[in-house]
Amino acid sequence: MFYFDPMYLIFALPALILGLWAQARVRSAFGQYSRVRSASGITGAQAARRILDLNGLSNVPIERVGGTLSDHYDPRSKTLRLSSAVYETPSLAAVGVAAHEAGHALQDQQHYAPLRLRSVMVPAVQIGSWLGPIIFFIGFLMSGTLGDSLAWLGVILFGATAAFALVTLPVEFDASRRAKQLLVSQGIVAQQEMVGVNKVLDAAALTYVAAALQALSTMLYYIYLLTGRRD
C-alpha cells in the first residue's frame, strides 16, 4: 500500500516555496516593466537583432513563437525565438529578455563550455528525468541486492537531471551578465533604465536556482530512502 511520507516535505518544501516565490517575482517584474517603454523605443526583436548583427551573428534568424515567456535560443538550429510579448514590445522587460537570449547565441558563437556541456546532456536528461524515478521505485519496492541495484540505478539516472540543473546556472547567469552589458554599451537601454532590466533578469535567474534546488532535494530524498532502508 502506498502512503505519503512526511519526510518528503522536509526535502521538497524549501525548493517548492522558493520556486513559487521565484515564479511570482518573474510575473510581477515582467508585468511591471512590460508597461515601461524603453527610451530607445525599439522592440525586443529589434534589440536582439542589433546585438546579433553587431557581434557577427547576422546569420542567426529571430522567430516569433507562441506562449508566455517561452523565449529561448536553440543551439541546434542556431535560431533565436521570442514570444509575442517580447518580440513586438518596446519595453524594458522585452529588450531585457531578448538581450538575454541573444547572450546565449553569443555563448554558442564563442563555444562557451557550460552551454556546450548542457547541450550534450540533453538526451540523458530527457531519459533520466522520467525513467530514473520509475526504476528507483521499482527497485525500492523490491527486496535484496537486485532491488538495491535497480534503485541506485534510478538515482544515477535521475542524477543527470540534477547535474543538468546545476550546469544551467552558470549558463543563465552568464547570459544575463552579457545582456546587461550589451544593452548599455550598444545604446539600447540607458544606464538609469537598467533598474527595471535588472529586476526582470534577476527574478528569472532565481527560477533556475529553484529548479536546481528542487532536483537536488529530490535526489537526496531518494538517497535518504535507500540508506534508511539499509539501516
Coordinates of C-alpha atoms in Angstrom, one line a residue:
M1 CA 0.0 0.0 0.0
F2 CA 1.3 3.4 -0.9
Y3 CA 1.3 6.2 1.7
F4 CA 2.5 9.8 1.9
D5 CA 5.9 10.1 3.5
P6 CA 6.1 13.3 5.7
M7 CA 9.9 13.3 5.3
Y8 CA 9.3 14.2 1.6
L9 CA 8.1 17.6 2.7
I10 CA 11.3 18.2 4.6
F11 CA 13.3 17.7 1.5
A12 CA 10.9 19.2 -1.1
L13 CA 9.2 22.1 0.7
P14 CA 12.1 24.6 0.7
A15 CA 12.6 24.2 -3.1
L16 CA 8.8 24.3 -3.7
I17 CA 8.4 27.6 -1.7
L18 CA 11.4 29.1 -3.4
G19 CA 10.1 28.1 -6.8
L20 CA 6.7 29.6 -6.2
W21 CA 8.2 32.8 -4.9
A22 CA 10.6 33.0 -7.9
Q23 CA 7.7 32.5 -10.4
A24 CA 5.7 35.2 -8.6
R25 CA 8.7 37.6 -8.8
V26 CA 9.1 36.9 -12.5
R27 CA 5.5 37.5 -13.3
S28 CA 5.4 40.7 -11.2
A29 CA 8.7 42.1 -12.6
F30 CA 7.9 41.2 -16.2
G31 CA 4.3 42.6 -15.9
Q32 CA 5.5 45.8 -14.3
Y33 CA 8.3 46.6 -16.8
S34 CA 6.4 45.4 -19.8
R35 CA 4.5 48.6 -19.3
V36 CA 7.6 50.7 -19.1
R37 CA 8.7 51.8 -22.6
S38 CA 12.5 52.0 -23.2
A39 CA 13.9 55.3 -24.1
S40 CA 15.3 53.9 -27.4
G41 CA 11.8 52.8 -28.4
I42 CA 13.0 49.6 -30.1
T43 CA 11.2 46.2 -29.6
G44 CA 12.7 43.0 -28.2
A45 CA 13.2 41.6 -31.7
Q46 CA 15.0 44.8 -32.8
A47 CA 17.2 44.7 -29.7
A48 CA 18.2 41.1 -30.3
R49 CA 18.8 41.8 -34.0
R50 CA 21.1 44.7 -33.2
I51 CA 23.1 42.7 -30.7
L52 CA 23.4 39.7 -33.0
D53 CA 24.4 41.8 -36.0
L54 CA 27.0 43.9 -34.2
N55 CA 28.6 40.6 -32.9
G56 CA 28.9 38.9 -36.3
L57 CA 25.7 36.8 -36.0
S58 CA 23.6 38.2 -38.7
N59 CA 23.0 34.6 -39.9
V60 CA 21.0 33.8 -36.7
P61 CA 17.3 34.2 -37.5
I62 CA 14.8 35.6 -35.0
E63 CA 11.4 33.9 -34.9
R64 CA 8.2 34.7 -33.1
V65 CA 6.8 31.8 -31.0
G66 CA 3.6 31.4 -29.1
G67 CA 3.2 31.2 -25.3
T68 CA 4.2 33.5 -22.4
L69 CA 8.0 33.8 -21.6
S70 CA 8.7 30.9 -24.0
D71 CA 11.7 32.8 -25.3
H72 CA 14.8 30.7 -26.0
Y73 CA 17.8 30.2 -28.2
D74 CA 18.1 26.9 -29.9
P75 CA 21.8 26.0 -30.4
R76 CA 21.0 23.1 -32.7
S77 CA 19.3 25.2 -35.4
K78 CA 21.1 28.4 -34.4
T79 CA 17.7 30.2 -34.0
L80 CA 16.6 32.7 -31.5
R81 CA 12.9 32.5 -30.7
L82 CA 10.9 35.2 -28.9
S83 CA 7.4 35.2 -27.5
S84 CA 5.0 37.8 -28.9
A85 CA 5.1 39.9 -25.8
V86 CA 8.9 40.2 -26.2
Y87 CA 9.1 40.2 -30.0
E88 CA 6.9 43.2 -30.7
T89 CA 7.0 45.3 -27.5
P90 CA 9.4 48.3 -27.0
S91 CA 9.5 47.8 -23.2
L92 CA 12.4 47.4 -20.7
A93 CA 11.2 43.8 -19.9
A94 CA 11.1 42.9 -23.6
V95 CA 14.6 44.2 -24.5
G96 CA 16.0 42.6 -21.3
V97 CA 14.6 39.2 -22.1
A98 CA 15.6 39.5 -25.8
A99 CA 19.1 40.5 -24.9
H100 CA 19.4 37.6 -22.5
E101 CA 18.5 35.1 -25.3
A102 CA 20.9 36.9 -27.6
G103 CA 23.5 36.3 -24.9
H104 CA 23.0 32.6 -25.4
A105 CA 23.7 33.0 -29.1
L106 CA 27.0 34.7 -28.2
Q107 CA 27.8 31.9 -25.9
D108 CA 27.3 29.4 -28.7
Q109 CA 29.4 31.5 -31.1
Q110 CA 32.3 31.6 -28.5
H111 CA 32.0 27.9 -27.6
Y112 CA 31.1 28.7 -24.0
A113 CA 31.9 25.4 -22.2
P114 CA 28.9 25.2 -19.8
L115 CA 26.5 25.8 -22.8
R116 CA 28.2 23.0 -24.8
L117 CA 28.1 20.7 -21.8
R118 CA 24.4 21.4 -21.3
S119 CA 23.6 20.7 -24.9
V120 CA 25.4 17.4 -24.7
M121 CA 23.5 16.4 -21.6
V122 CA 20.0 17.0 -23.1
P123 CA 19.4 13.4 -24.3
A124 CA 20.5 11.9 -20.9
V125 CA 18.2 14.3 -19.1
Q126 CA 15.2 13.6 -21.3
I127 CA 15.6 9.9 -20.4
G128 CA 16.6 10.2 -16.8
S129 CA 14.0 12.7 -15.7
W130 CA 11.1 10.2 -16.2
L131 CA 12.8 6.8 -16.3
G132 CA 15.0 7.4 -13.2
P133 CA 12.1 7.7 -10.7
I134 CA 10.3 4.7 -12.3
I135 CA 13.4 2.5 -11.9
F136 CA 14.1 3.8 -8.5
F137 CA 10.7 3.0 -7.1
I138 CA 10.6 -0.4 -8.8
G139 CA 13.9 -1.3 -7.1
F140 CA 12.9 0.3 -3.8
L141 CA 9.8 -1.9 -3.6
M142 CA 11.9 -5.0 -4.3
S143 CA 14.0 -6.7 -1.8
G144 CA 17.6 -7.9 -1.9
T145 CA 20.6 -6.9 -3.8
L146 CA 18.8 -6.7 -7.1
G147 CA 16.3 -4.2 -5.7
D148 CA 19.1 -2.1 -4.2
S149 CA 21.0 -2.1 -7.5
L150 CA 17.9 -1.1 -9.5
A151 CA 17.1 1.7 -7.0
W152 CA 20.6 3.1 -7.2
L153 CA 20.5 2.9 -11.0
G154 CA 17.3 5.1 -10.8
V155 CA 19.2 7.6 -8.6
I156 CA 22.0 7.8 -11.0
L157 CA 19.7 8.3 -14.0
F158 CA 17.7 11.0 -12.1
G159 CA 21.1 12.5 -11.1
A160 CA 21.5 13.6 -14.7
T161 CA 18.6 15.9 -14.1
A162 CA 20.2 17.4 -11.1
A163 CA 23.5 17.8 -12.9
F164 CA 21.8 19.5 -15.8
A165 CA 20.1 21.9 -13.5
L166 CA 23.4 22.8 -11.9
V167 CA 25.2 23.3 -15.2
T168 CA 22.3 25.5 -16.3
L169 CA 23.1 28.0 -13.5
P170 CA 26.3 29.4 -15.0
V171 CA 24.8 29.4 -18.5
E172 CA 21.9 31.5 -17.4
F173 CA 23.8 33.8 -15.1
D174 CA 26.4 34.5 -17.8
A175 CA 23.7 35.2 -20.4
S176 CA 22.2 37.8 -18.1
R177 CA 25.6 39.3 -17.4
R178 CA 26.2 39.7 -21.1
A179 CA 22.7 41.1 -21.7
K180 CA 23.1 43.8 -19.1
Q181 CA 26.5 44.9 -20.6
L182 CA 25.3 44.8 -24.2
L183 CA 22.1 46.7 -23.6
V184 CA 24.1 49.7 -22.3
S185 CA 27.2 49.5 -24.4
Q186 CA 25.1 49.3 -27.6
G187 CA 22.8 52.1 -26.7
I188 CA 19.6 50.0 -26.4
V189 CA 19.0 51.0 -22.8
A190 CA 20.2 54.0 -20.8
Q191 CA 22.1 53.3 -17.6
Q192 CA 19.3 54.8 -15.5
E193 CA 16.8 52.3 -17.1
M194 CA 18.8 49.3 -16.0
V195 CA 17.0 49.1 -12.7
G196 CA 14.0 47.6 -14.5
V197 CA 16.0 45.3 -16.7
N198 CA 17.9 44.0 -13.6
K199 CA 14.7 43.2 -11.8
V200 CA 13.4 41.2 -14.7
L201 CA 16.6 39.2 -15.3
D202 CA 17.4 38.7 -11.7
A203 CA 14.0 37.3 -11.0
A204 CA 14.3 35.0 -13.9
A205 CA 17.7 33.8 -12.7
L206 CA 16.1 32.9 -9.3
T207 CA 13.8 30.4 -11.1
Y208 CA 16.8 28.4 -12.2
V209 CA 18.2 28.4 -8.7
A210 CA 14.8 27.0 -7.5
A211 CA 14.9 24.3 -10.2
A212 CA 18.4 23.2 -9.3
L213 CA 17.4 23.0 -5.6
Q214 CA 14.3 21.0 -6.4
A215 CA 16.2 18.5 -8.5
L216 CA 18.9 18.1 -5.8
S217 CA 16.4 17.8 -3.0
T218 CA 14.5 15.0 -4.8
M219 CA 17.7 13.1 -5.4
L220 CA 18.7 13.5 -1.8
Y221 CA 15.3 12.2 -0.8
Y222 CA 15.8 9.1 -2.9
I223 CA 19.2 8.5 -1.3
Y224 CA 17.7 9.0 2.2
L225 CA 15.1 6.3 1.5
L226 CA 17.7 3.9 0.3
T227 CA 20.2 4.4 3.1
G228 CA 17.4 4.4 5.6
R229 CA 16.2 1.1 4.4
R230 CA 19.7 -0.3 4.7
D231 CA 19.9 0.9 8.3

